[in-house]
Amino acid sequence: MAPSLLGGFTKSLAMTVLSEIGDKTFFAAAILAMRHPRKLVLAGCLTALIVMTALSACLGWAAPNLISRKWTHHVTTLLFFGFGIWSLWEGFKEDGDSEELAEVEAELDAAFKSNKGESKNKSKANEDTKKQQRPFLMQFFSPIFIKAFSITFFGEWGDKSQIATIGLAADENPFGVVLGGIIAQALCTTAAVLGGKSLASQISEKMVELSSGVLFLLFGIMSLLSGPEGEL
């Protein structure tokens, strides 16, 4: 029995929301939106997350074509249990303070001050020359868009949510996984950009980790009971 579109959609939607709320890229989007035009930040972050979700789903879809579905199912089940235990462990270790928000803010502050210092040293005579020497992408996209895209894309690369998306797409309908992931990413990123730091600071990283841990374990149990062919 082929994996259902609805199953892939609902699992991807729930997993992505809990993985992205309180994630480093969520905080980065909130802080960037305070310093730059929100539309550009939202466009850059969302584009990066959509590209990452599609790439991850493609990798997951290709996996059963390279090795048997039975093995990809077992690996996915182990990933769910592993991420569930990892998230619960991280949640129990959290002391309630938003350490990741402070860490992301410090990193972006350092980068912002560095760029500001460099811009002050530029003379007006060299500005036209600098514009002509901009990288290829900068000639077509806003530097703010590129910054938001690169911070989000490389922040998500190798993250728990990306690996989980690959595993989910290997075991569920990849179109449902992509659709659910993109909708969840859009909701989370829009909330981060519109809510800014005030919203980000209200999020309990402890509760997010514990909730995602329970969800991953639930997916692991469902995967264990369903078997490689997706039948209970």
PDB file of C-alpha atoms in Angstrom:
ATOM      1  CA  MET A   1       0.000   0.000   0.000  1.00  0.00           C
ATOM      2  CA  ALA A   2       1.496   3.323  -1.072  1.00  0.00           C
ATOM      3  CA  PRO A   3       2.035   5.971   1.621  1.00  0.00           C
ATOM      4  CA  SER A   4      -0.877   8.428   1.749  1.00  0.00           C
ATOM      5  CA  LEU A   5      -0.595  12.101   0.873  1.00  0.00           C
ATOM      6  CA  LEU A   6      -2.563  13.061   3.988  1.00  0.00           C
ATOM      7  CA  GLY A   7      -0.319  10.995   6.264  1.00  0.00           C
ATOM      8  CA  GLY A   8       2.836  12.639   4.921  1.00  0.00           C
ATOM      9  CA  PHE A   9       1.231  16.078   5.090  1.00  0.00           C
ATOM     10  CA  THR A  10       0.011  15.863   8.702  1.00  0.00           C
ATOM     11  CA  LYS A  11       3.214  14.323  10.047  1.00  0.00           C
ATOM     12  CA  SER A  12       5.390  16.843   8.213  1.00  0.00           C
ATOM     13  CA  LEU A  13       3.223  19.775   9.333  1.00  0.00           C
ATOM     14  CA  ALA A  14       3.281  18.778  13.014  1.00  0.00           C
ATOM     15  CA  MET A  15       6.968  17.834  13.041  1.00  0.00           C
ATOM     16  CA  THR A  16       8.110  21.002  11.269  1.00  0.00           C
ATOM     17  CA  VAL A  17       6.084  23.357  13.464  1.00  0.00           C
ATOM     18  CA  LEU A  18       7.505  21.869  16.659  1.00  0.00           C
ATOM     19  CA  SER A  19      11.023  21.680  15.189  1.00  0.00           C
ATOM     20  CA  GLU A  20      11.072  25.252  13.894  1.00  0.00           C
ATOM     21  CA  ILE A  21       9.378  27.107  16.761  1.00  0.00           C
ATOM     22  CA  GLY A  22      12.242  28.166  19.013  1.00  0.00           C
ATOM     23  CA  ASP A  23      14.865  26.975  16.516  1.00  0.00           C
ATOM     24  CA  LYS A  24      17.985  29.023  15.785  1.00  0.00           C
ATOM     25  CA  THR A  25      16.671  30.060  12.356  1.00  0.00           C
ATOM     26  CA  PHE A  26      13.367  31.142  13.957  1.00  0.00           C
ATOM     27  CA  PHE A  27      15.238  33.484  16.302  1.00  0.00           C
ATOM     28  CA  ALA A  28      17.462  34.711  13.464  1.00  0.00           C
ATOM     29  CA  ALA A  29      14.402  35.650  11.380  1.00  0.00           C
ATOM     30  CA  ALA A  30      12.875  37.517  14.343  1.00  0.00           C
ATOM     31  CA  ILE A  31      16.053  39.525  15.004  1.00  0.00           C
ATOM     32  CA  LEU A  32      16.738  40.270  11.322  1.00  0.00           C
ATOM     33  CA  ALA A  33      13.172  41.563  10.938  1.00  0.00           C
ATOM     34  CA  MET A  34      13.864  44.149  13.642  1.00  0.00           C
ATOM     35  CA  ARG A  35      16.798  45.601  11.703  1.00  0.00           C
ATOM     36  CA  HIS A  36      15.800  45.226   8.071  1.00  0.00           C
ATOM     37  CA  PRO A  37      12.614  45.478   5.961  1.00  0.00           C
ATOM     38  CA  ARG A  38      10.320  42.639   6.973  1.00  0.00           C
ATOM     39  CA  LYS A  39       9.297  41.759   3.422  1.00  0.00           C
ATOM     40  CA  LEU A  40      12.908  41.121   2.366  1.00  0.00           C
ATOM     41  CA  VAL A  41      13.702  39.132   5.498  1.00  0.00           C
ATOM     42  CA  LEU A  42      10.551  37.027   5.122  1.00  0.00           C
ATOM     43  CA  ALA A  43      11.242  36.416   1.419  1.00  0.00           C
ATOM     44  CA  GLY A  44      14.863  35.393   2.041  1.00  0.00           C
ATOM     45  CA  CYS A  45      14.105  33.112   5.004  1.00  0.00           C
ATOM     46  CA  LEU A  46      11.085  31.479   3.352  1.00  0.00           C
ATOM     47  CA  THR A  47      12.926  30.865   0.079  1.00  0.00           C
ATOM     48  CA  ALA A  48      15.767  29.169   1.943  1.00  0.00           C
ATOM     49  CA  LEU A  49      13.391  26.984   3.957  1.00  0.00           C
ATOM     50  CA  ILE A  50      11.357  25.989   0.890  1.00  0.00           C
ATOM     51  CA  VAL A  51      14.532  25.051  -1.003  1.00  0.00           C
ATOM     52  CA  MET A  52      15.815  23.092   2.009  1.00  0.00           C
ATOM     53  CA  THR A  53      12.499  21.253   2.446  1.00  0.00           C
ATOM     54  CA  ALA A  54      12.354  20.324  -1.239  1.00  0.00           C
ATOM     55  CA  LEU A  55      15.984  19.132  -1.266  1.00  0.00           C
ATOM     56  CA  SER A  56      15.460  17.069   1.893  1.00  0.00           C
ATOM     57  CA  ALA A  57      12.289  15.485   0.509  1.00  0.00           C
ATOM     58  CA  CYS A  58      14.079  14.643  -2.756  1.00  0.00           C
ATOM     59  CA  LEU A  59      16.855  12.914  -0.819  1.00  0.00           C
ATOM     60  CA  GLY A  60      14.281  10.977   1.182  1.00  0.00           C
ATOM     61  CA  TRP A  61      12.331  10.041  -1.967  1.00  0.00           C
ATOM     62  CA  ALA A  62      15.529   8.774  -3.643  1.00  0.00           C
ATOM     63  CA  ALA A  63      16.560   6.623  -0.675  1.00  0.00           C
ATOM     64  CA  PRO A  64      14.044   3.759  -1.259  1.00  0.00           C
ATOM     65  CA  ASN A  65      15.116   3.680  -4.916  1.00  0.00           C
ATOM     66  CA  LEU A  66      18.721   3.068  -3.884  1.00  0.00           C
ATOM     67  CA  ILE A  67      18.117   0.623  -1.029  1.00  0.00           C
ATOM     68  CA  SER A  68      15.072  -1.463  -0.129  1.00  0.00           C
ATOM     69  CA  ARG A  69      12.021   0.212   1.442  1.00  0.00           C
ATOM     70  CA  LYS A  70      12.297  -2.236   4.327  1.00  0.00           C
ATOM     71  CA  TRP A  71      15.703  -0.837   5.327  1.00  0.00           C
ATOM     72  CA  THR A  72      14.746   2.796   4.822  1.00  0.00           C
ATOM     73  CA  HIS A  73      11.687   2.184   7.003  1.00  0.00           C
ATOM     74  CA  HIS A  74      13.827   0.701   9.787  1.00  0.00           C
ATOM     75  CA  VAL A  75      16.321   3.595   9.582  1.00  0.00           C
ATOM     76  CA  THR A  76      13.483   6.126   9.689  1.00  0.00           C
ATOM     77  CA  THR A  77      11.982   4.407  12.747  1.00  0.00           C
ATOM     78  CA  LEU A  78      15.346   4.523  14.527  1.00  0.00           C
ATOM     79  CA  LEU A  79      15.724   8.211  13.614  1.00  0.00           C
ATOM     80  CA  PHE A  80      12.336   9.033  15.128  1.00  0.00           C
ATOM     81  CA  PHE A  81      13.184   7.245  18.373  1.00  0.00           C
ATOM     82  CA  GLY A  82      16.670   8.763  18.422  1.00  0.00           C
ATOM     83  CA  PHE A  83      15.407  12.319  17.863  1.00  0.00           C
ATOM     84  CA  GLY A  84      12.638  11.757  20.406  1.00  0.00           C
ATOM     85  CA  ILE A  85      15.083  10.751  23.128  1.00  0.00           C
ATOM     86  CA  TRP A  86      17.499  13.540  22.105  1.00  0.00           C
ATOM     87  CA  SER A  87      14.755  16.197  22.239  1.00  0.00           C
ATOM     88  CA  LEU A  88      13.496  14.989  25.619  1.00  0.00           C
ATOM     89  CA  TRP A  89      17.042  15.012  26.977  1.00  0.00           C
ATOM     90  CA  GLU A  90      17.583  18.563  25.690  1.00  0.00           C
ATOM     91  CA  GLY A  91      14.241  19.586  27.154  1.00  0.00           C
ATOM     92  CA  PHE A  92      15.005  18.239  30.620  1.00  0.00           C
ATOM     93  CA  LYS A  93      18.414  19.956  30.554  1.00  0.00           C
ATOM     94  CA  GLU A  94      16.893  23.361  29.716  1.00  0.00           C
ATOM     95  CA  ASP A  95      16.648  25.725  32.678  1.00  0.00           C
ATOM     96  CA  GLY A  96      13.874  27.830  31.132  1.00  0.00           C
ATOM     97  CA  ASP A  97      16.047  30.725  29.920  1.00  0.00           C
ATOM     98  CA  SER A  98      16.145  31.501  26.195  1.00  0.00           C
ATOM     99  CA  GLU A  99      19.830  30.735  25.739  1.00  0.00           C
ATOM    100  CA  GLU A 100      19.577  30.124  22.001  1.00  0.00           C
ATOM    101  CA  LEU A 101      17.908  33.497  21.433  1.00  0.00           C
ATOM    102  CA  ALA A 102      20.739  35.241  23.306  1.00  0.00           C
ATOM    103  CA  GLU A 103      23.328  33.252  21.349  1.00  0.00           C
ATOM    104  CA  VAL A 104      21.807  34.084  17.966  1.00  0.00           C
ATOM    105  CA  GLU A 105      21.400  37.742  18.925  1.00  0.00           C
ATOM    106  CA  ALA A 106      25.055  37.955  19.993  1.00  0.00           C
ATOM    107  CA  GLU A 107      26.233  36.411  16.702  1.00  0.00           C
ATOM    108  CA  LEU A 108      24.110  38.756  14.594  1.00  0.00           C
ATOM    109  CA  ASP A 109      25.163  41.764  16.701  1.00  0.00           C
ATOM    110  CA  ALA A 110      28.819  40.935  16.096  1.00  0.00           C
ATOM    111  CA  ALA A 111      28.240  40.598  12.356  1.00  0.00           C
ATOM    112  CA  PHE A 112      26.171  43.807  12.256  1.00  0.00           C
ATOM    113  CA  LYS A 113      28.847  45.832  14.079  1.00  0.00           C
ATOM    114  CA  SER A 114      31.557  44.411  11.820  1.00  0.00           C
ATOM    115  CA  ASN A 115      29.651  45.366   8.669  1.00  0.00           C
ATOM    116  CA  LYS A 116      28.853  48.792  10.092  1.00  0.00           C
ATOM    117  CA  GLY A 117      32.510  49.447  10.871  1.00  0.00           C
ATOM    118  CA  GLU A 118      33.546  48.456   7.362  1.00  0.00           C
ATOM    119  CA  SER A 119      30.905  50.669   5.768  1.00  0.00           C
ATOM    120  CA  LYS A 120      32.124  53.698   7.716  1.00  0.00           C
ATOM    121  CA  ASN A 121      35.605  53.271   6.302  1.00  0.00           C
ATOM    122  CA  LYS A 122      34.367  53.324   2.718  1.00  0.00           C
ATOM    123  CA  SER A 123      34.776  56.584   0.898  1.00  0.00           C
ATOM    124  CA  LYS A 124      32.063  57.922  -1.383  1.00  0.00           C
ATOM    125  CA  ALA A 125      34.473  57.896  -4.313  1.00  0.00           C
ATOM    126  CA  ASN A 126      34.797  54.107  -4.095  1.00  0.00           C
ATOM    127  CA  GLU A 127      31.087  53.304  -3.706  1.00  0.00           C
ATOM    128  CA  ASP A 128      30.305  53.184  -7.444  1.00  0.00           C
ATOM    129  CA  THR A 129      33.299  50.932  -8.022  1.00  0.00           C
ATOM    130  CA  LYS A 130      32.201  48.654  -5.182  1.00  0.00           C
ATOM    131  CA  LYS A 131      28.705  48.363  -6.643  1.00  0.00           C
ATOM    132  CA  GLN A 132      30.135  47.281  -9.978  1.00  0.00           C
ATOM    133  CA  GLN A 133      32.290  44.672  -8.240  1.00  0.00           C
ATOM    134  CA  ARG A 134      29.404  43.137  -6.314  1.00  0.00           C
ATOM    135  CA  PRO A 135      29.011  39.355  -6.544  1.00  0.00           C
ATOM    136  CA  PHE A 136      26.798  38.082  -9.348  1.00  0.00           C
ATOM    137  CA  LEU A 137      23.799  37.319  -7.093  1.00  0.00           C
ATOM    138  CA  MET A 138      23.997  40.721  -5.414  1.00  0.00           C
ATOM    139  CA  GLN A 139      23.367  42.390  -8.773  1.00  0.00           C
ATOM    140  CA  PHE A 140      19.913  40.768  -8.982  1.00  0.00           C
ATOM    141  CA  PHE A 141      18.902  40.325  -5.330  1.00  0.00           C
ATOM    142  CA  SER A 142      18.957  42.648  -2.353  1.00  0.00           C
ATOM    143  CA  PRO A 143      21.911  42.103   0.028  1.00  0.00           C
ATOM    144  CA  ILE A 144      19.347  41.754   2.834  1.00  0.00           C
ATOM    145  CA  PHE A 145      17.549  38.970   0.920  1.00  0.00           C
ATOM    146  CA  ILE A 146      20.866  37.172   0.352  1.00  0.00           C
ATOM    147  CA  LYS A 147      21.802  37.585   4.015  1.00  0.00           C
ATOM    148  CA  ALA A 148      18.459  36.212   5.269  1.00  0.00           C
ATOM    149  CA  PHE A 149      18.629  33.338   2.764  1.00  0.00           C
ATOM    150  CA  SER A 150      22.207  32.324   3.595  1.00  0.00           C
ATOM    151  CA  ILE A 151      21.775  32.542   7.391  1.00  0.00           C
ATOM    152  CA  THR A 152      18.620  30.416   7.225  1.00  0.00           C
ATOM    153  CA  PHE A 153      19.845  27.891   4.643  1.00  0.00           C
ATOM    154  CA  PHE A 154      23.173  27.139   6.307  1.00  0.00           C
ATOM    155  CA  GLY A 155      21.555  27.272   9.735  1.00  0.00           C
ATOM    156  CA  GLU A 156      19.161  24.500   8.687  1.00  0.00           C
ATOM    157  CA  TRP A 157      21.768  22.370   6.891  1.00  0.00           C
ATOM    158  CA  GLY A 158      22.396  19.225   8.931  1.00  0.00           C
ATOM    159  CA  ASP A 159      19.833  20.301  11.532  1.00  0.00           C
ATOM    160  CA  LYS A 160      17.593  17.776  13.280  1.00  0.00           C
ATOM    161  CA  SER A 161      14.550  18.963  11.327  1.00  0.00           C
ATOM    162  CA  GLN A 162      16.306  18.488   7.974  1.00  0.00           C
ATOM    163  CA  ILE A 163      17.388  14.929   8.772  1.00  0.00           C
ATOM    164  CA  ALA A 164      13.906  14.146  10.091  1.00  0.00           C
ATOM    165  CA  THR A 165      12.370  15.481   6.859  1.00  0.00           C
ATOM    166  CA  ILE A 166      14.633  13.197   4.820  1.00  0.00           C
ATOM    167  CA  GLY A 167      13.566  10.219   6.928  1.00  0.00           C
ATOM    168  CA  LEU A 168       9.902  11.179   6.741  1.00  0.00           C
ATOM    169  CA  ALA A 169       9.993  11.553   2.945  1.00  0.00           C
ATOM    170  CA  ALA A 170      11.626   8.121   2.674  1.00  0.00           C
ATOM    171  CA  ASP A 171       8.737   6.527   4.568  1.00  0.00           C
ATOM    172  CA  GLU A 172       5.768   8.724   3.627  1.00  0.00           C
ATOM    173  CA  ASN A 173       4.383  10.372   0.499  1.00  0.00           C
ATOM    174  CA  PRO A 174       7.100  12.928  -0.461  1.00  0.00           C
ATOM    175  CA  PHE A 175       4.586  15.379  -1.958  1.00  0.00           C
ATOM    176  CA  GLY A 176       2.646  15.406   1.303  1.00  0.00           C
ATOM    177  CA  VAL A 177       5.880  15.899   3.230  1.00  0.00           C
ATOM    178  CA  VAL A 178       6.903  18.862   1.049  1.00  0.00           C
ATOM    179  CA  LEU A 179       3.445  20.462   1.216  1.00  0.00           C
ATOM    180  CA  GLY A 180       3.165  20.072   4.991  1.00  0.00           C
ATOM    181  CA  GLY A 181       6.730  21.270   5.509  1.00  0.00           C
ATOM    182  CA  ILE A 182       6.327  24.384   3.365  1.00  0.00           C
ATOM    183  CA  ILE A 183       3.042  25.392   5.057  1.00  0.00           C
ATOM    184  CA  ALA A 184       4.590  24.879   8.501  1.00  0.00           C
ATOM    185  CA  GLN A 185       7.713  26.823   7.535  1.00  0.00           C
ATOM    186  CA  ALA A 186       5.576  29.670   6.201  1.00  0.00           C
ATOM    187  CA  LEU A 187       3.529  29.836   9.410  1.00  0.00           C
ATOM    188  CA  CYS A 188       6.565  29.751  11.712  1.00  0.00           C
ATOM    189  CA  THR A 189       8.667  32.197   9.706  1.00  0.00           C
ATOM    190  CA  THR A 190       5.803  34.662   9.279  1.00  0.00           C
ATOM    191  CA  ALA A 191       5.156  34.534  13.034  1.00  0.00           C
ATOM    192  CA  ALA A 192       8.857  35.153  13.724  1.00  0.00           C
ATOM    193  CA  VAL A 193       9.092  38.095  11.309  1.00  0.00           C
ATOM    194  CA  LEU A 194       5.859  39.743  12.467  1.00  0.00           C
ATOM    195  CA  GLY A 195       6.296  38.982  16.158  1.00  0.00           C
ATOM    196  CA  GLY A 196       9.974  39.894  16.327  1.00  0.00           C
ATOM    197  CA  LYS A 197      12.043  39.554  19.471  1.00  0.00           C
ATOM    198  CA  SER A 198       9.040  40.130  21.757  1.00  0.00           C
ATOM    199  CA  LEU A 199       7.405  36.920  20.489  1.00  0.00           C
ATOM    200  CA  ALA A 200      10.678  34.977  20.358  1.00  0.00           C
ATOM    201  CA  SER A 201      11.478  35.811  23.981  1.00  0.00           C
ATOM    202  CA  GLN A 202       8.105  34.434  25.119  1.00  0.00           C
ATOM    203  CA  ILE A 203       8.763  30.972  23.673  1.00  0.00           C
ATOM    204  CA  SER A 204       9.762  28.285  26.173  1.00  0.00           C
ATOM    205  CA  GLU A 205      12.560  26.266  24.590  1.00  0.00           C
ATOM    206  CA  LYS A 206      12.056  23.638  27.302  1.00  0.00           C
ATOM    207  CA  MET A 207       8.402  23.054  26.367  1.00  0.00           C
ATOM    208  CA  VAL A 208       9.186  23.038  22.651  1.00  0.00           C
ATOM    209  CA  GLU A 209      11.905  20.405  23.107  1.00  0.00           C
ATOM    210  CA  LEU A 210       9.699  18.238  25.327  1.00  0.00           C
ATOM    211  CA  SER A 211       6.745  18.504  22.924  1.00  0.00           C
ATOM    212  CA  SER A 212       8.866  17.656  19.880  1.00  0.00           C
ATOM    213  CA  GLY A 213      10.425  14.753  21.786  1.00  0.00           C
ATOM    214  CA  VAL A 214       7.003  13.286  22.541  1.00  0.00           C
ATOM    215  CA  LEU A 215       5.945  13.792  18.896  1.00  0.00           C
ATOM    216  CA  PHE A 216       9.077  12.068  17.535  1.00  0.00           C
ATOM    217  CA  LEU A 217       8.536   9.120  19.883  1.00  0.00           C
ATOM    218  CA  LEU A 218       4.893   8.919  18.769  1.00  0.00           C
ATOM    219  CA  PHE A 219       6.000   8.865  15.114  1.00  0.00           C
ATOM    220  CA  GLY A 220       8.532   6.162  15.996  1.00  0.00           C
ATOM    221  CA  ILE A 221       5.853   3.987  17.612  1.00  0.00           C
ATOM    222  CA  MET A 222       3.488   4.504  14.660  1.00  0.00           C
ATOM    223  CA  SER A 223       6.288   3.639  12.246  1.00  0.00           C
ATOM    224  CA  LEU A 224       7.182   0.533  14.260  1.00  0.00           C
ATOM    225  CA  LEU A 225       3.587  -0.679  14.271  1.00  0.00           C
ATOM    226  CA  SER A 226       2.848   0.135  10.621  1.00  0.00           C
ATOM    227  CA  GLY A 227       5.665  -1.860   9.050  1.00  0.00           C
ATOM    228  CA  PRO A 228       7.565  -1.123   5.802  1.00  0.00           C
ATOM    229  CA  GLU A 229       4.445  -1.086   3.647  1.00  0.00           C
ATOM    230  CA  GLY A 230       2.589   1.457   5.803  1.00  0.00           C
ATOM    231  CA  GLU A 231      -0.121  -0.937   6.992  1.00  0.00           C
ATOM    232  CA  LEU A 232      -1.121  -1.185  10.661  1.00  0.00           C
TER     233      LEU A 232
END
